mmCIF file of C-alpha atoms and ligand atoms in Angstrom:
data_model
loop_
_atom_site.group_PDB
_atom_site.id
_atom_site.type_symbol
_atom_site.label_atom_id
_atom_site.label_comp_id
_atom_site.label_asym_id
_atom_site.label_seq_id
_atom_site.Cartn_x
_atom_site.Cartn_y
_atom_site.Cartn_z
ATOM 1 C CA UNK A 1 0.000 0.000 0.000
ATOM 2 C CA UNK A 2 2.656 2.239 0.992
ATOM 3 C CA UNK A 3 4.478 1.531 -2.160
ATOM 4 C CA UNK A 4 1.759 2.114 -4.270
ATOM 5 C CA UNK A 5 1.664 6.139 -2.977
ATOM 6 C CA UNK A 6 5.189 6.468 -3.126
ATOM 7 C CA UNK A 7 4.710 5.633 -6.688
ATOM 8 C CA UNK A 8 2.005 7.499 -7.552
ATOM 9 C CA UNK A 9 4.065 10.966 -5.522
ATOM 10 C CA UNK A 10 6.995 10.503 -8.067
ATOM 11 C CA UNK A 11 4.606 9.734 -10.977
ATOM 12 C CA UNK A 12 3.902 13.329 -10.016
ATOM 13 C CA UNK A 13 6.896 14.843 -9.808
ATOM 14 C CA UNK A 14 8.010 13.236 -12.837
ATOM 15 C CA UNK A 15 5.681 14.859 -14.592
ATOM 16 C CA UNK A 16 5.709 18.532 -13.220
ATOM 17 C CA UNK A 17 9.545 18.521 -13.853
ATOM 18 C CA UNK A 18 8.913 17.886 -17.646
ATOM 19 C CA UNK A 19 9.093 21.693 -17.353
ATOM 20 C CA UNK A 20 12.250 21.260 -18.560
ATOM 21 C CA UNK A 21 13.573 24.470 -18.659
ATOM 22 C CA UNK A 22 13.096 25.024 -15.143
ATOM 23 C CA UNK A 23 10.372 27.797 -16.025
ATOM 24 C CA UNK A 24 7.746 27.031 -13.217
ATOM 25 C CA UNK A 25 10.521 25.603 -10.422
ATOM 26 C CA UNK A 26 10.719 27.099 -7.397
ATOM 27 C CA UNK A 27 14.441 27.923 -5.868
ATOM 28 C CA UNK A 28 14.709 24.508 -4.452
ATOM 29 C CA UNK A 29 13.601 22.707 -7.881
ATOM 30 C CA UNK A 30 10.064 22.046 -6.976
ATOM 31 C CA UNK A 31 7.145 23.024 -9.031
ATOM 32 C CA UNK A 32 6.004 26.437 -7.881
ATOM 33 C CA UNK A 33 2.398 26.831 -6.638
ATOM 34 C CA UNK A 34 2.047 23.113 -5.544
ATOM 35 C CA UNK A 35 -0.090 22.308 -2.523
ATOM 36 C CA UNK A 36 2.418 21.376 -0.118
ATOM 37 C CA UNK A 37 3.318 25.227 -0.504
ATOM 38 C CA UNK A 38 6.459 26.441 0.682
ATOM 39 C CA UNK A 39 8.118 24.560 3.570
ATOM 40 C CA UNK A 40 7.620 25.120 7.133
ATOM 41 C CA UNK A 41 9.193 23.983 10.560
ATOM 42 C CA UNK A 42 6.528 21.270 10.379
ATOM 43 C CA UNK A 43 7.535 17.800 10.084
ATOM 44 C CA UNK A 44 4.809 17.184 7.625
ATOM 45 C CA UNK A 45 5.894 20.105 5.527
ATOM 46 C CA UNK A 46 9.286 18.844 5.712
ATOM 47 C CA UNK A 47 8.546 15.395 4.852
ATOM 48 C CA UNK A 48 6.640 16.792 1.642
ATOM 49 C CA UNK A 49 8.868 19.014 1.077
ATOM 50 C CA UNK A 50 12.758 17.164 1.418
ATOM 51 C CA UNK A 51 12.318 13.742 2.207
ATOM 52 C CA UNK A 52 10.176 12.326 0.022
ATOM 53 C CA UNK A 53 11.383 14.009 -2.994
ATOM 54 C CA UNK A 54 15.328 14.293 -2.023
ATOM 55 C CA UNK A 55 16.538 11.502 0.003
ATOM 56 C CA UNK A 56 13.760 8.118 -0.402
ATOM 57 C CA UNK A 57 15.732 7.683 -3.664
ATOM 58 C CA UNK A 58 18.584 6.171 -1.356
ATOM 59 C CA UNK A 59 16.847 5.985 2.024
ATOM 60 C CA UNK A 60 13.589 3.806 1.599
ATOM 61 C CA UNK A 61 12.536 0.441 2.390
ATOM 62 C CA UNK A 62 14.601 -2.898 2.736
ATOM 63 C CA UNK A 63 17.693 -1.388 1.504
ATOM 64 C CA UNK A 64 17.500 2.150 3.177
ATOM 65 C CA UNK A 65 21.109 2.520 4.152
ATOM 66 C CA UNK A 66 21.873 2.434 7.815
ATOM 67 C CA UNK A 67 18.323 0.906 8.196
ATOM 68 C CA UNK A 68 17.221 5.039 7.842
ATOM 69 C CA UNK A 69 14.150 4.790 6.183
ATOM 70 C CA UNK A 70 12.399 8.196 4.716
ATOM 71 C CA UNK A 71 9.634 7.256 3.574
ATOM 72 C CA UNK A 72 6.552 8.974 4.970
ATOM 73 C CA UNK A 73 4.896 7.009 7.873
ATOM 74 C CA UNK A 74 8.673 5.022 8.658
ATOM 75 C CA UNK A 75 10.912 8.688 8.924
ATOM 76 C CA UNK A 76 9.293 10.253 11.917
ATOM 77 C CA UNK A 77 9.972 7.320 14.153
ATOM 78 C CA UNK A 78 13.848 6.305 12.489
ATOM 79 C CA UNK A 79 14.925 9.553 13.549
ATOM 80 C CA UNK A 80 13.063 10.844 16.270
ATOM 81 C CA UNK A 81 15.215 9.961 19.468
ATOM 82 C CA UNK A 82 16.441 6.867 17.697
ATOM 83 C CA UNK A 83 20.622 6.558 18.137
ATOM 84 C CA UNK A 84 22.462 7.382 14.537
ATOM 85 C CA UNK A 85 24.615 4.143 13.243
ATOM 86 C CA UNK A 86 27.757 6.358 12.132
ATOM 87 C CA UNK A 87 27.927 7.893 15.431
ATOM 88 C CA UNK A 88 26.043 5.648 18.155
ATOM 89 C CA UNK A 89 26.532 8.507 20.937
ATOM 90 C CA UNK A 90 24.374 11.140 19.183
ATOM 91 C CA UNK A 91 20.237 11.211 18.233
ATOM 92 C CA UNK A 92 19.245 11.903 14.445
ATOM 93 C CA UNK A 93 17.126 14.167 16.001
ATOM 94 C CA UNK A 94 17.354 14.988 19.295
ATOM 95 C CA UNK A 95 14.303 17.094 20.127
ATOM 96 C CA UNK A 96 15.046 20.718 21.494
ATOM 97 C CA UNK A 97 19.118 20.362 20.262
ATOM 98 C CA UNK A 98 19.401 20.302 16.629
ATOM 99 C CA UNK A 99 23.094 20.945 17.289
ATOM 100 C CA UNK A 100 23.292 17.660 18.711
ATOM 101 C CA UNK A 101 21.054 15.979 16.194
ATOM 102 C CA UNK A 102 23.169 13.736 13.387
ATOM 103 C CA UNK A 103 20.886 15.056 10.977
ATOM 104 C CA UNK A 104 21.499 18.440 10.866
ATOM 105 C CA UNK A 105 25.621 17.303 10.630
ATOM 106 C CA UNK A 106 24.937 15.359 7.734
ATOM 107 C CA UNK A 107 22.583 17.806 6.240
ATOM 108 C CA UNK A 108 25.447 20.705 6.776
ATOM 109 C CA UNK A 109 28.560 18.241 6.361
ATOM 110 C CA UNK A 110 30.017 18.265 9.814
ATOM 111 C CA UNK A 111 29.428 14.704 10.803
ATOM 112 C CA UNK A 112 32.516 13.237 11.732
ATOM 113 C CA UNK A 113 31.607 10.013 9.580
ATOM 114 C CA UNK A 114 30.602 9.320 6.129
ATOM 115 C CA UNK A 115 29.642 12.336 3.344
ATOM 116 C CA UNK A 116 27.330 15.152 3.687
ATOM 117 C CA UNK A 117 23.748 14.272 2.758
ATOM 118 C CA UNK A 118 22.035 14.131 -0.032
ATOM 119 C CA UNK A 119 24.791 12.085 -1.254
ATOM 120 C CA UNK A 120 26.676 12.771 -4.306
ATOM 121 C CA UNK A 121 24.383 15.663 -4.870
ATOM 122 C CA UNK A 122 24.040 19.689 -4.279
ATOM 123 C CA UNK A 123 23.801 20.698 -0.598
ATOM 124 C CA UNK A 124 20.278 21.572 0.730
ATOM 125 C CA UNK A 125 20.173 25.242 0.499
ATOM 126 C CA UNK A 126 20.956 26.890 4.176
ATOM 127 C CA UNK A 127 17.413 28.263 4.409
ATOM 128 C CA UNK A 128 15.963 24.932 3.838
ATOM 129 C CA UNK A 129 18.695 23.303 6.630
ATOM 130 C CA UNK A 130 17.372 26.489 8.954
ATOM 131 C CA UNK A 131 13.553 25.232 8.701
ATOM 132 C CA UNK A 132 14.609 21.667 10.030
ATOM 133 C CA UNK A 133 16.808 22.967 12.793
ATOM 134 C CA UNK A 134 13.953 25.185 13.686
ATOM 135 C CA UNK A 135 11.849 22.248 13.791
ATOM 136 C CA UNK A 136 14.130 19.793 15.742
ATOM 137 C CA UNK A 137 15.089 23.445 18.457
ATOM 138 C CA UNK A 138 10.786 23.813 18.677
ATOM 139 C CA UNK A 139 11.017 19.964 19.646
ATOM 140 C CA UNK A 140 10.567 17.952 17.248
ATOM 141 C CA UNK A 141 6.612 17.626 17.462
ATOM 142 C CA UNK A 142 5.229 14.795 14.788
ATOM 143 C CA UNK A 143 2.021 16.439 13.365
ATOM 144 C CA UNK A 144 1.546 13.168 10.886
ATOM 145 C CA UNK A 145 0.013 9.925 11.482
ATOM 146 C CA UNK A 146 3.065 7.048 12.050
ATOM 147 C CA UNK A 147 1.681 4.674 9.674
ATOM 148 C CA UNK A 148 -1.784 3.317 10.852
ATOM 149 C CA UNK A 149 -4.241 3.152 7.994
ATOM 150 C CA UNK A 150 -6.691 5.908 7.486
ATOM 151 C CA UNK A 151 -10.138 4.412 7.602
ATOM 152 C CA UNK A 152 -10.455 3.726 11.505
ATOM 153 C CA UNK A 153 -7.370 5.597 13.092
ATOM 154 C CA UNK A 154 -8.724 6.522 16.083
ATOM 155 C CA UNK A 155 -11.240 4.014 16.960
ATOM 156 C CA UNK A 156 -8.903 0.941 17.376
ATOM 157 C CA UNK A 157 -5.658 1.092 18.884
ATOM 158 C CA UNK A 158 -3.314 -0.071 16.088
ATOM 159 C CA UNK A 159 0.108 -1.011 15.956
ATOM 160 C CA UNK A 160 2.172 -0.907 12.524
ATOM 161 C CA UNK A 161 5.898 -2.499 11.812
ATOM 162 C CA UNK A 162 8.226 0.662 10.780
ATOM 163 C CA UNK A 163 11.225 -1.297 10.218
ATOM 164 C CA UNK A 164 11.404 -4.085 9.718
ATOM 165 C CA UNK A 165 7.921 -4.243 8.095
ATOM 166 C CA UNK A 166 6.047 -7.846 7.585
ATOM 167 C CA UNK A 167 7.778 -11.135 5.683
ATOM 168 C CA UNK A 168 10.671 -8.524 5.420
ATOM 169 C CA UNK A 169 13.831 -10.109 4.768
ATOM 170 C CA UNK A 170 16.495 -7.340 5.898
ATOM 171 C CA UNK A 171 20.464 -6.856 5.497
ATOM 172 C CA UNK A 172 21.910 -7.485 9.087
ATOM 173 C CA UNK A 173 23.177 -6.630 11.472
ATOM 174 C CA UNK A 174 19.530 -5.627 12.691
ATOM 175 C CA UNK A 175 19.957 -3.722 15.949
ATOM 176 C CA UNK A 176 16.335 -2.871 16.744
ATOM 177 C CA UNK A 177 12.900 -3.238 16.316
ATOM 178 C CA UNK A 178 10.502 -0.227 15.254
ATOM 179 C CA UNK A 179 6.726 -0.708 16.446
ATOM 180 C CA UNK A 180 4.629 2.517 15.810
ATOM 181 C CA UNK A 181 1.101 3.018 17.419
ATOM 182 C CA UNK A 182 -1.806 5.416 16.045
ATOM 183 C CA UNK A 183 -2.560 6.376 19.484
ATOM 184 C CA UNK A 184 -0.362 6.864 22.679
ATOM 185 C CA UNK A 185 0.198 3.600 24.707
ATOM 186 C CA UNK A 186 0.400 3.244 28.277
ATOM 187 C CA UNK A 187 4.242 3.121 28.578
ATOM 188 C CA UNK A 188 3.309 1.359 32.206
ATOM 189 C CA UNK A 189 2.787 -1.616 30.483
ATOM 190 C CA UNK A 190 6.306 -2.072 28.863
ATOM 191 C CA UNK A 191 7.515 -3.389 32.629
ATOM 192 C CA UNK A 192 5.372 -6.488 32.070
ATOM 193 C CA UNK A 193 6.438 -9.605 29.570
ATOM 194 C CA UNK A 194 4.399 -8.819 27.319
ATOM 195 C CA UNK A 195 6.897 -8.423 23.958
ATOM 196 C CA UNK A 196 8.721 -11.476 23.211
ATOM 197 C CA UNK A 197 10.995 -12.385 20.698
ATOM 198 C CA UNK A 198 11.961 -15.583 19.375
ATOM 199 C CA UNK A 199 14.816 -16.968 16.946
ATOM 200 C CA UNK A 200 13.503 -19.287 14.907
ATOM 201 C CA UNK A 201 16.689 -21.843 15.221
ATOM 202 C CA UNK A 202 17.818 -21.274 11.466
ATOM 203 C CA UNK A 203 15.199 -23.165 10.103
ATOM 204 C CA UNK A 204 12.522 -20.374 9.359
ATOM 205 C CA UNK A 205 10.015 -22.599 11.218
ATOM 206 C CA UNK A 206 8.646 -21.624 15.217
ATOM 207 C CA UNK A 207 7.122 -24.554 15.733
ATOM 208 C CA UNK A 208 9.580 -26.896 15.414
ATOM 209 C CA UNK A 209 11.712 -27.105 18.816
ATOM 210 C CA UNK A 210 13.959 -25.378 18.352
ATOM 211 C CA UNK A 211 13.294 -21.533 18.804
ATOM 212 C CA UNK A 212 15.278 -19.884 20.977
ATOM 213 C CA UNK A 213 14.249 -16.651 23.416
ATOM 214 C CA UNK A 214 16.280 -13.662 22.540
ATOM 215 C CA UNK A 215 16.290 -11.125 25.561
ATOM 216 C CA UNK A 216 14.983 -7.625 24.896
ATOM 217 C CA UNK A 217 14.489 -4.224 26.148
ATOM 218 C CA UNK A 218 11.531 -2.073 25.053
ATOM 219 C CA UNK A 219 11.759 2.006 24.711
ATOM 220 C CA UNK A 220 9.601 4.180 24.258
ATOM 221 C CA UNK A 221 11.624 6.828 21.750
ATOM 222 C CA UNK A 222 8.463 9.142 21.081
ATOM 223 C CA UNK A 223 4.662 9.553 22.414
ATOM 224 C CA UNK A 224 1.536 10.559 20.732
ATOM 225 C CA UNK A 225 1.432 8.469 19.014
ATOM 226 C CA UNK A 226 3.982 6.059 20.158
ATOM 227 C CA UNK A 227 6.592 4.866 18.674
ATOM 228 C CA UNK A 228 8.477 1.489 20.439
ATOM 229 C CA UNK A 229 11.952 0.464 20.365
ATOM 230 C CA UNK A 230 12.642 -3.504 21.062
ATOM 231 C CA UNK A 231 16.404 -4.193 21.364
ATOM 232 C CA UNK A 232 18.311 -6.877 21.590
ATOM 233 C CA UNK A 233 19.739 -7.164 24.832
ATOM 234 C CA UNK A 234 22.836 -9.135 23.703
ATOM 235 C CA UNK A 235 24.086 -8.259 20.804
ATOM 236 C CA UNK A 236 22.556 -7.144 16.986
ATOM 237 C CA UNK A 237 20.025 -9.697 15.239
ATOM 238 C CA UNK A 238 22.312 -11.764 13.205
ATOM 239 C CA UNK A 239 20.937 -14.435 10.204
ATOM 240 C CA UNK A 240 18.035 -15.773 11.148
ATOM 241 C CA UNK A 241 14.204 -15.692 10.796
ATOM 242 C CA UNK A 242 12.147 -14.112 13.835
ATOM 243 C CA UNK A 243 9.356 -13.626 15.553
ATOM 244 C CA UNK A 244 8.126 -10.410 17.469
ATOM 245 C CA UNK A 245 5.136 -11.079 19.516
ATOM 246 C CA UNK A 246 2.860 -8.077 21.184
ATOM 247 C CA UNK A 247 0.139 -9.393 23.382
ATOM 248 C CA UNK A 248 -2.960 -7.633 22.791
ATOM 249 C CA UNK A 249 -4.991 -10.458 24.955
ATOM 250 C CA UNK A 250 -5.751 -10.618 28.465
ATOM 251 C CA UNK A 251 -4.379 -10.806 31.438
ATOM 252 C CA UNK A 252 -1.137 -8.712 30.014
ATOM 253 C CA UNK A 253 -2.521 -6.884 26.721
ATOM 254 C CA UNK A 254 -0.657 -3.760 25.028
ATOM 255 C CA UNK A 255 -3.172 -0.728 25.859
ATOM 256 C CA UNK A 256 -3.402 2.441 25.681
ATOM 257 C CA UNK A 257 -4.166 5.282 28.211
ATOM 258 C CA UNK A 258 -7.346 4.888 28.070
ATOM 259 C CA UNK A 259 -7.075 0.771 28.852
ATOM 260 C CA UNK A 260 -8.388 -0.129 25.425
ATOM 261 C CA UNK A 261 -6.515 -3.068 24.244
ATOM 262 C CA UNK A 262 -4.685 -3.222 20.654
ATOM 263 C CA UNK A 263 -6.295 -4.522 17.714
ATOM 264 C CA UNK A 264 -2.742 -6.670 17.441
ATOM 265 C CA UNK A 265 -4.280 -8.781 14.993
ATOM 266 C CA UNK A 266 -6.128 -6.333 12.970
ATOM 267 C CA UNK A 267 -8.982 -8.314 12.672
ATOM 268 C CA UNK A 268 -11.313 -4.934 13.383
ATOM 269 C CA UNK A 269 -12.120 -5.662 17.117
ATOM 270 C CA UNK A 270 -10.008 -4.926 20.352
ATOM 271 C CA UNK A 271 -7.787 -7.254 21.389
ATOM 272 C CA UNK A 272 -5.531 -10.132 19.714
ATOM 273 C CA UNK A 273 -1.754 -10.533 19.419
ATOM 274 C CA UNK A 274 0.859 -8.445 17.269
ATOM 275 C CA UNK A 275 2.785 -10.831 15.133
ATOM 276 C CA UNK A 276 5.695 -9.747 12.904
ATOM 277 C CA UNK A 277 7.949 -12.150 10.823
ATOM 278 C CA UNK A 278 10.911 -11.087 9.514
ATOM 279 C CA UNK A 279 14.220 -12.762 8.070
ATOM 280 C CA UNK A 280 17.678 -10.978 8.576
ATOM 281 C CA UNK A 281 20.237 -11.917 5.824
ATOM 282 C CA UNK A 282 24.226 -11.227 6.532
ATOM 283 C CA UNK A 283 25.648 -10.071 3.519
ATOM 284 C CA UNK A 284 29.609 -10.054 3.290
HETATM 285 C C1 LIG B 1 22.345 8.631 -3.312
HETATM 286 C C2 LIG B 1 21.874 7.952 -2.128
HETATM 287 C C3 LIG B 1 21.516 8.835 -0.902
HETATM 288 C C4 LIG B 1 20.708 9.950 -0.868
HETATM 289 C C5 LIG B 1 19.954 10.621 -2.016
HETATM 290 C C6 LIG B 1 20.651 10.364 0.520
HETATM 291 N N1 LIG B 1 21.415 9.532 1.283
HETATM 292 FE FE1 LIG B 1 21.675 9.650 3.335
HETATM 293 N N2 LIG B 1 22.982 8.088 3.266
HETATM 294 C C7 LIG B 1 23.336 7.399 2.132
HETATM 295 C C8 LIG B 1 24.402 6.462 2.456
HETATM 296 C C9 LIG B 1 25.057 5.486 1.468
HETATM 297 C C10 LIG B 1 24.696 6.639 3.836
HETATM 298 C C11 LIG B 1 25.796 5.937 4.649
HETATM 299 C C12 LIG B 1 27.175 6.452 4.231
HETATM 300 C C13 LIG B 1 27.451 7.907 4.575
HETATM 301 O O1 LIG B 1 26.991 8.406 5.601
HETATM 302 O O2 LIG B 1 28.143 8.588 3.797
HETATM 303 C C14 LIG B 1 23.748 7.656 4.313
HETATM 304 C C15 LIG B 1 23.685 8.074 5.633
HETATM 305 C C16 LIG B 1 22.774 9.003 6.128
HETATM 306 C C17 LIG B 1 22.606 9.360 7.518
HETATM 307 C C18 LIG B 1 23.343 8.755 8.705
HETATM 308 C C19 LIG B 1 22.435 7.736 9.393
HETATM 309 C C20 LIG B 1 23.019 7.144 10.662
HETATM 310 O O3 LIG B 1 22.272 6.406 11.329
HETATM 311 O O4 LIG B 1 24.189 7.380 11.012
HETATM 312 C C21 LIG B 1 21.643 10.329 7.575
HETATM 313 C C22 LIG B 1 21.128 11.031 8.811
HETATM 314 C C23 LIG B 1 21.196 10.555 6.215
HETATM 315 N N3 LIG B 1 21.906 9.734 5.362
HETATM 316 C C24 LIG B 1 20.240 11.472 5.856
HETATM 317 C C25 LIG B 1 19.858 11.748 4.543
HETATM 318 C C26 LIG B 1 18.907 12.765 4.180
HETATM 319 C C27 LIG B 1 18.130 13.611 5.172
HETATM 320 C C28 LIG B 1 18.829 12.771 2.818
HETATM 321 C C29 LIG B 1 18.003 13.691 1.942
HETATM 322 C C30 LIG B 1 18.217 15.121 2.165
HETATM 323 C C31 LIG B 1 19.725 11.747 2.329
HETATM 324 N N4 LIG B 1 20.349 11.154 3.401
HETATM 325 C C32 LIG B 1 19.912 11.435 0.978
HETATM 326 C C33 LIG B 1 22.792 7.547 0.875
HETATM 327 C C34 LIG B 1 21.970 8.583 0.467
HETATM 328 CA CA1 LIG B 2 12.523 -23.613 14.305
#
């Protein structure tokens, strides 16, 4: 489904930059007049606005590099509070500090790692770098959905897989686990057992005896809705298939703050378990 927008946004920008001679462009390239309008320290705006049509070229789905996916519904949650890979002591975006935040380095090429982003091509212009630092220093609010489908948002509480998504298979090493919610959940409940995750024993099979536990910590990296980080204890997911499991039925269901149980297995109705498959491939 996501796909399917995604191609249908650059379907349209393909076809306002037949322009050609730029005639109709505004200063950053993009068609002038267009209903996004101009951007603003939103992250909505800016995911209209320099995401979508600048980075998801490199930075979307399986194969985003660094597991940064840009893609609108996954960005807001892969950088919100969530640790950079080049330079595991700073946030992508830490809300309230954009000097802090890895984002704005590799936006303005000060990161001590890697290039200056977009890679291999012009810098953002400064005023468009001041909008996002103005966004991240007014803290960081999220004023889209995080994924969640449109038709009953905010009648069932629903949880969607940012990264990995469903039947995935993903280039390890995987080093978390990105759950979003379309409401906020009661953080409370993270003390209980009520996230598991299993190995499946190298045979892509968890029925078969020989699944093993692997040991996790769950973080909540942003409210409203929420967005949940499950981490390996240990070490990084390595090859393997695996389960995530999210109870959403009694006596320990995922809720949120208003006690109404998740809709885990989006059958329509409150209540039922969160199950998400995915298969980690080591390349090299
Ligand atoms: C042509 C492909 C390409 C494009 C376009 C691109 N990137 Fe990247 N990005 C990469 C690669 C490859 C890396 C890792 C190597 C490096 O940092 O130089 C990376 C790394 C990053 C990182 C570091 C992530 C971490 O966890 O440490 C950030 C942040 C980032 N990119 C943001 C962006 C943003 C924002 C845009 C759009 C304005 C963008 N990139 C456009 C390829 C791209
Ligand atoms: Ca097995």
């Amino acid at each position: 489904m996501r796909k399917a927008k995604l191609l249908a946004l650059c379907t349209t920008c393909a076809l306002a930059a037949c322009a050609g001679d730029g005639s109709g462009l505004d200063e950053n390239g993009r068609p002038e007049g267009e209903s996004s309008g101009t951007l603003q320290p939103d992250f909505q705006s800016i995911q209209d606005n320099v995401f979508t049509p600048v980075c998801t070229g490199c930075h979307a789905g399986a194969a985003a590099p660094l597991g940064l996916r840009l893609e609108e519904g996954a960005s807001y949650a892969l950088l919100v509070n969530a640790p950079s890979v080049e330079a595991p002591s700073l946030q992508r975006v830490q809300p309230s500090n954009p000097d802090a935040s890895y984002l704005i380095q590799k936006l303005a090429g000060t990161a001590a790692v890697g290039a200056r982003m977009p890679l291999n091509q012009p810098a953002l212009p400064a005023e468009t770098i001041a909008v996002i630092r103005q966004w991240i220093a007014d803290g960081a609010a999220n004023n889209t959905a995080v994924g969640g489908s449109a038709k009953v948002r905010f009648e069932l509480v629903e949880l969607t897989a940012v990264s990995p998504e469903s039947d995935e298979v993903v280039p390890g090493p995987v080093r978390d686990v990105v759950v979003a919610s379309n409401v906020e959940l009661d953080a409370s409940l993270l003390q209980s057992s009520l996230i598991a995750l299993r190995a499946s024993g190298g045979d892509g099979n968890f029925d078969s005896g020989n699944e093993r536990v692997v040991p996790v910590d769950a973080t909540v990296r942003s409210d409203q809705p929420t967005v949940l980080a499950i981490t390996p204890r240990l070490a990084p997911l390595s090859a393997d298939s695996y389960e995530l499991h999210i109870s959403g039925t009694d006596p320990v269901a995922m809720a949120d703050l208003q006690a109404r149980p998740i809709d885990g297995d989006g059958d329509g109705a409150p209540g039922g378990d969160f199950v998400l498959r995915f298969t980690v491939e080591m390349t090299q």
